[in-house]
Amino acid sequence: MVGHRDLLLNFLVRDLKSRYAGSLMGIVWNVIHPLAMIIIYTMVFSRVMGAKLPGMSDVYGYSIYLCAGLLPWNAFVEVISRSTTVFLDQAWLLKKMSFPKKLLGGSIAFSSFVNFLIGFSIFLVFLVLTGHRLRVAYLALPVLLILQFTFAFGLGLILSALNVFLRDISQLVGIGLQVWFWLTPVVYLESILPEGARGFFQLNPMYHFIRGYHSVILDGAFPSWSTLGIAAMLSLISLTIGSAIFFRLKDEIVDEV
Amino acid sequence: MIDITNLSKRYKVYLRPADRIKEWLSGGRKICHREFWALRNINLSIPPGVALGVIGQNGAGKSTLLRILTGVTKPTEGSFKMGDRVVSLLELGTGFHGEFTGRQNILMNGRLLGLSREEIVERLDEIVAFAELGEFIDLPMRTYSAGMQLRLGFALAASIDPQVLLIDEILSVGDAYFQQKCAKRMKAFKERGVTALIASHDLVAVKSLCDAVALFHEGRVIEVGKPDDVLDLYNALIAKQSSGSKPHMITRGVEQEGGGAGRRSGNFGAIISRVELLDERGESRGILVAGQKVTVAIRAMFFEAIEDPTVGMLIRDRLGLDVFGTNTFHFGHRLGAFVSGEVLEIEFTMVLDVGPGDYTITVAIHTLDVHVHECFDWVDRVLSFKVIPSGDFQFVGVAKLYPVVRWSKRPGELEESSFGEMFEDAPARLSMDERSEKFLLQGWYEGERNEAGAFRWSRQNCAFALRPKTNDLRVEVVMTRLDAGDRPLDGAVQILEKVIGRFSLKNSGPQVLSVRIPDAYVNQIIPIGISLDSFWRPCDTIPGSRDTRELGLAIREILAE
């Protein structure tokens, strides 16, 4: 992929620009969407429902908990669901031009990453405005993010290749992501899980990533080495399997779309 | 150069998605698909400078071949070799994005076609000029018509200076003007040694663009040769397909006296046994005069009972293009029922109002309006004849029309009223920005811009409309030419055909060209022309430049106030 940096950049710019091309405010929507989400959750949970985190006096506590998990989760969902259908969406391009097909998946991951960074920066500004200090532990965020997007990219590769041959996969992914969401402590707190179920939840790869974000943003603590280690291993496994499956199927993809 | 050796492509066809899973789960031991060979053992060799047309019905394998050559898909067997810079135009607007402007799309697509950013920027003006999209170039591409997308696509491809050009079924979209422009560019490509492969259903385009044609049928090449011969075979093939269960025979052409290699096809339920071209006195002729009355006499023999056959004739020119064709069906003639052994004699008498040149006659006997329904006998180029110019008047082209020519002559005074109407608000000063555009009449390139502002390159001859307020016409020149050393650049300024002043500019550098306008033209809206003794091309002068424009003067401003 490195040899095609230009082309990847081209796809990336094209994807980012085309998201809101033709709309009046264009790229500004990239900022408005996450901003709206943060404001709505804050209003609803802090002001209307008065939800609080146990052991935390901060009125914004729950909103911050929610956003810290939801922003990365949404980015993950975006990568997975867009990757799954990418070859069918871009069939016309695949059939007419020759280029490394991996780039399409790569550009989605990068584009989501850029989009996520915009949203996350707004979240950080919100944190500062509500009187939180940015701490040293935040330096762990880039590491977590890169690992998460690598994980998503690898998984996306698998799903994108398989979906060309078995179109039911994109439907399954839609449902699967919903189930997966509720199996991950994003909305609810980990502490409400029954003791016996904790081990089961640890099998969920996203559990480790989200846990990492929570520990950095809520506790201001570096994620534990075990969390980072598991995250790194997961992304490595995902990338390896993804590449292997993709390599095996890539020549047949264009004949099927 | 394109060299294709033993190329085959197999597709696996799964009737149900579940079949694929079964196959996967069995680890490949169980075969649940059918094989479909889209291409079988293709061998083609196209030398540099040759354009090969690829024709065939839908599903014959044309597109698959192009996809393989483009690298979009891999061949199952065999291999191919090609030059380095391959440009493919596989479909309209490939890779173009509707929300981006033409200009943005050029930048992005140029990258996909393998140009570096600098290379694209360098050629942007040339591409924009070739596409001739006017102000659409800065509008989103979703507002473009199909023809406009094609223009941009071809302009982009044409700017890349390819070694190999692959084109699939698109050239027919453009209007006649642009098609001619493409054809001209294609010719230039061929002269430079570009190898082209053109797949199309547009047989006229194939005939006019290609040096050779390959006919594909069910994944195989069944004939390669001169366009005329192969297209005749294609025609016969189409007829054969619709002849149903009856045997349909296609014979190889027999060399004709006139050099044509006519091919014969049909189920031979009836055959054309004799064709003659007769003059007014009923004598057989091979040379005729444009405008002469001639008769095509056809005799057909029946071997089975046939109800209401149709007999048709077709005149083609030297290039094999259809000049005129018709048949008895189109005239509403029902010829009645024939039984085996009967003979039909039929004559088409007409005035041969065609241009001088070589022609052939093709005749056929079939049912209904065209030969594809059921064709008994189709004889390609059964006769050839020559048409020589007539004594009444000379002309060029394929059709002899009879124009009535009238003319008048008047003194060549400037007509303020008619010219003024077009340029009601012509100013006394033209700065070379967008506003000046409508007053630039001819001989100008797209506006450019440097640190000091807007300017435009003129061609060797250029003209503009102006309403001078004073006698003093001043043309502010940014640059003349970069070559030619110390020799001055000479030229003249004229109003209509009248020279009002001559000038001699030194080469390169800013300077002002000053000419006196006669009193009679002051405060009138007038067309003013500047003509130079020579032009220059950056590509001849500046090393590494690809700019082939024929430049005159770079002008920043024109004023008389």
XYZ file of C-alpha atoms in Angstrom, chain A residues 4-252:
249
model
C 0.502 3.748 -3.827
C 0.508 6.559 -1.314
C -0.567 9.005 -4.004
C -3.519 6.953 -5.057
C -4.561 6.287 -1.486
C -4.412 10.000 -0.787
C -6.454 10.604 -3.909
C -9.160 8.135 -2.816
C -9.089 9.596 0.657
C -9.532 13.183 -0.457
C -12.210 12.115 -2.855
C -14.070 10.229 -0.153
C -13.839 13.040 2.363
C -14.884 15.670 -0.132
C -17.693 13.650 -1.591
C -19.333 13.003 1.770
C -20.938 16.379 1.758
C -20.153 17.593 -1.742
C -23.033 19.462 -3.256
C -24.431 20.383 0.156
C -24.501 24.007 1.144
C -22.134 23.903 4.092
C -19.894 21.160 2.739
C -17.126 20.127 5.063
C -18.659 22.038 7.989
C -21.072 19.144 8.447
C -18.094 17.054 9.507
C -17.909 19.315 12.548
C -21.633 19.790 13.122
C -22.485 16.085 13.359
C -20.251 15.203 16.322
C -20.986 18.566 17.916
C -24.719 17.905 17.759
C -24.242 14.439 19.210
C -22.211 15.714 22.161
C -24.635 18.535 22.887
C -27.708 16.318 22.690
C -26.290 13.644 24.997
C -25.088 16.209 27.451
C -28.443 17.946 27.546
C -30.424 14.732 27.827
C -28.307 12.876 30.338
C -26.926 15.679 32.488
C -29.765 18.173 32.473
C -32.944 16.221 31.757
C -32.221 12.845 33.298
C -29.553 13.915 35.741
C -27.637 10.718 35.222
C -24.466 10.502 37.221
C -21.597 8.116 37.432
C -21.340 6.363 40.743
C -18.587 7.885 42.811
C -18.356 10.990 40.651
C -19.807 14.355 41.477
C -19.390 15.763 37.999
C -22.784 16.526 36.383
C -21.264 15.754 33.005
C -19.815 12.478 34.206
C -22.188 10.162 32.404
C -22.196 12.215 29.183
C -18.429 12.032 29.119
C -18.534 8.302 29.759
C -20.989 7.875 26.928
C -19.116 10.028 24.412
C -15.729 8.503 25.279
C -17.063 5.113 24.226
C -19.548 6.109 21.571
C -17.277 8.232 19.381
C -14.721 5.445 18.832
C -17.503 2.872 18.554
C -19.259 4.886 15.833
C -16.004 5.183 13.939
C -15.573 1.420 14.224
C -19.086 0.815 12.922
C -18.491 3.195 10.053
C -15.339 1.396 8.940
C -16.931 -2.036 9.190
C -20.220 -1.266 7.504
C -18.723 0.793 4.701
C -15.919 -1.709 4.118
C -18.366 -4.585 3.850
C -20.067 -3.152 0.790
C -17.137 -1.216 -0.656
C -16.515 -3.496 -3.640
C -20.154 -3.539 -4.603
C -20.409 0.225 -4.147
C -17.334 0.815 -6.263
C -18.023 -1.951 -8.776
C -17.899 0.406 -11.724
C -14.442 1.584 -10.746
C -13.182 -1.966 -10.177
C -14.399 -3.088 -13.563
C -12.906 -0.210 -15.449
C -9.598 0.479 -13.811
C -6.700 -1.471 -12.533
C -5.402 -0.586 -9.087
C -4.694 -2.413 -5.821
C -8.119 -3.178 -4.444
C -6.884 -2.965 -0.877
C -6.693 0.781 -1.341
C -10.459 1.088 -1.358
C -10.710 -0.451 2.111
C -7.700 1.537 3.235
C -9.192 4.806 2.108
C -12.347 4.077 4.073
C -10.382 3.422 7.241
C -8.339 6.593 6.751
C -11.346 8.690 5.851
C -13.204 7.494 8.955
C -10.090 8.158 10.980
C -9.880 11.751 9.780
C -13.567 12.198 10.409
C -13.195 10.692 13.844
C -10.318 13.031 14.685
C -12.530 16.028 13.950
C -15.283 14.693 16.199
C -12.861 13.695 18.910
C -11.133 17.071 18.912
C -14.493 18.701 19.495
C -15.026 16.299 22.362
C -11.657 17.292 23.825
C -12.598 20.963 23.537
C -15.834 20.138 25.337
C -13.858 18.457 28.117
C -11.693 21.529 28.559
C -14.698 23.837 28.513
C -16.417 21.813 31.231
C -13.406 22.245 33.456
C -11.430 19.057 32.826
C -7.713 19.148 32.409
C -6.071 17.229 29.602
C -3.701 14.788 31.228
C -0.531 13.012 30.274
C -2.438 9.777 29.922
C -4.129 11.210 26.833
C -0.890 10.491 25.005
C -2.013 6.862 24.994
C -5.022 7.765 22.831
C -3.193 7.805 19.481
C -1.821 4.340 20.187
C -5.269 2.992 21.014
C -6.763 4.675 17.984
C -4.209 3.327 15.555
C -4.668 -0.154 16.977
C -8.441 0.128 16.765
C -8.447 1.320 13.165
C -5.974 -1.394 12.189
C -8.260 -3.933 13.817
C -11.262 -2.509 11.963
C -9.355 -2.369 8.675
C -8.398 -6.047 8.938
C -11.919 -7.106 9.821
C -13.197 -4.879 7.001
C -10.895 -6.647 4.544
C -12.364 -10.024 5.473
C -15.955 -8.832 5.266
C -15.465 -6.834 2.083
C -13.954 -9.805 0.261
C -16.528 -12.295 1.522
C -19.479 -10.034 0.877
C -18.714 -10.025 -2.833
C -19.386 -13.741 -2.956
C -22.038 -13.989 -0.262
C -24.131 -10.874 -0.357
C -26.035 -11.892 2.770
C -23.021 -10.880 4.776
C -23.771 -7.176 4.577
C -27.217 -7.845 6.088
C -25.700 -9.999 8.821
C -23.124 -7.309 9.553
C -25.904 -4.768 10.138
C -27.540 -6.957 12.761
C -24.263 -8.240 14.119
C -23.019 -4.732 14.832
C -26.141 -3.955 16.847
C -25.753 -7.051 18.965
C -22.065 -6.345 19.321
C -22.838 -2.801 20.483
C -24.934 -4.018 23.386
C -22.333 -6.640 24.296
C -19.848 -3.796 24.756
C -20.016 -1.488 27.778
C -20.606 1.778 25.967
C -24.005 2.852 27.218
C -24.014 0.900 30.478
C -21.266 0.613 33.052
C -19.131 -2.441 33.276
C -19.884 -2.642 36.966
C -23.525 -3.601 36.385
C -22.426 -6.846 34.733
C -22.829 -9.904 36.891
C -19.528 -11.186 38.212
C -19.773 -14.452 36.274
C -20.316 -12.742 32.925
C -17.161 -10.620 33.065
C -14.974 -13.355 31.645
C -17.361 -13.840 28.770
C -17.281 -10.110 27.986
C -13.528 -10.179 27.807
C -13.804 -12.321 24.690
C -15.225 -9.271 22.907
C -12.342 -7.500 21.154
C -14.022 -4.098 21.276
C -14.374 -4.448 25.054
C -10.630 -3.929 25.395
C -10.479 -0.880 23.156
C -13.437 0.845 24.810
C -12.024 0.003 28.213
C -8.813 1.709 27.172
C -10.634 4.915 26.217
C -12.611 4.905 29.443
C -9.526 4.507 31.565
C -7.731 7.372 29.784
C -10.586 9.844 29.641
C -12.458 9.122 32.858
C -9.669 8.035 35.178
C -6.838 9.935 33.551
C -4.809 6.762 33.801
C -2.742 4.981 31.159
C -4.490 1.852 29.956
C -3.026 -1.227 31.573
C -0.330 -3.104 29.693
C -2.648 -6.035 29.416
C -5.280 -3.885 27.692
C -2.719 -2.452 25.275
C -1.166 -5.840 24.695
C -4.478 -7.491 23.926
C -5.431 -4.584 21.633
C -2.143 -4.867 19.762
C -2.528 -8.611 19.416
C -6.098 -8.291 18.188
C -5.178 -5.803 15.488
C -2.251 -7.941 14.400
C -4.414 -11.050 14.166
C -7.158 -9.187 12.346
C -4.701 -7.704 9.856
C -2.997 -11.043 9.222
C -6.167 -13.047 8.701
C -7.721 -10.205 6.708
C -4.733 -9.957 4.396
C -4.568 -13.718 3.925
C -8.241 -14.066 3.018
C -8.118 -10.969 0.868
C -5.025 -12.142 -0.989
C -6.679 -15.473 -1.676
C -9.843 -13.889 -3.122
C -8.729 -10.616 -4.664
C -8.406 -11.795 -8.261
C -11.858 -13.282 -8.242
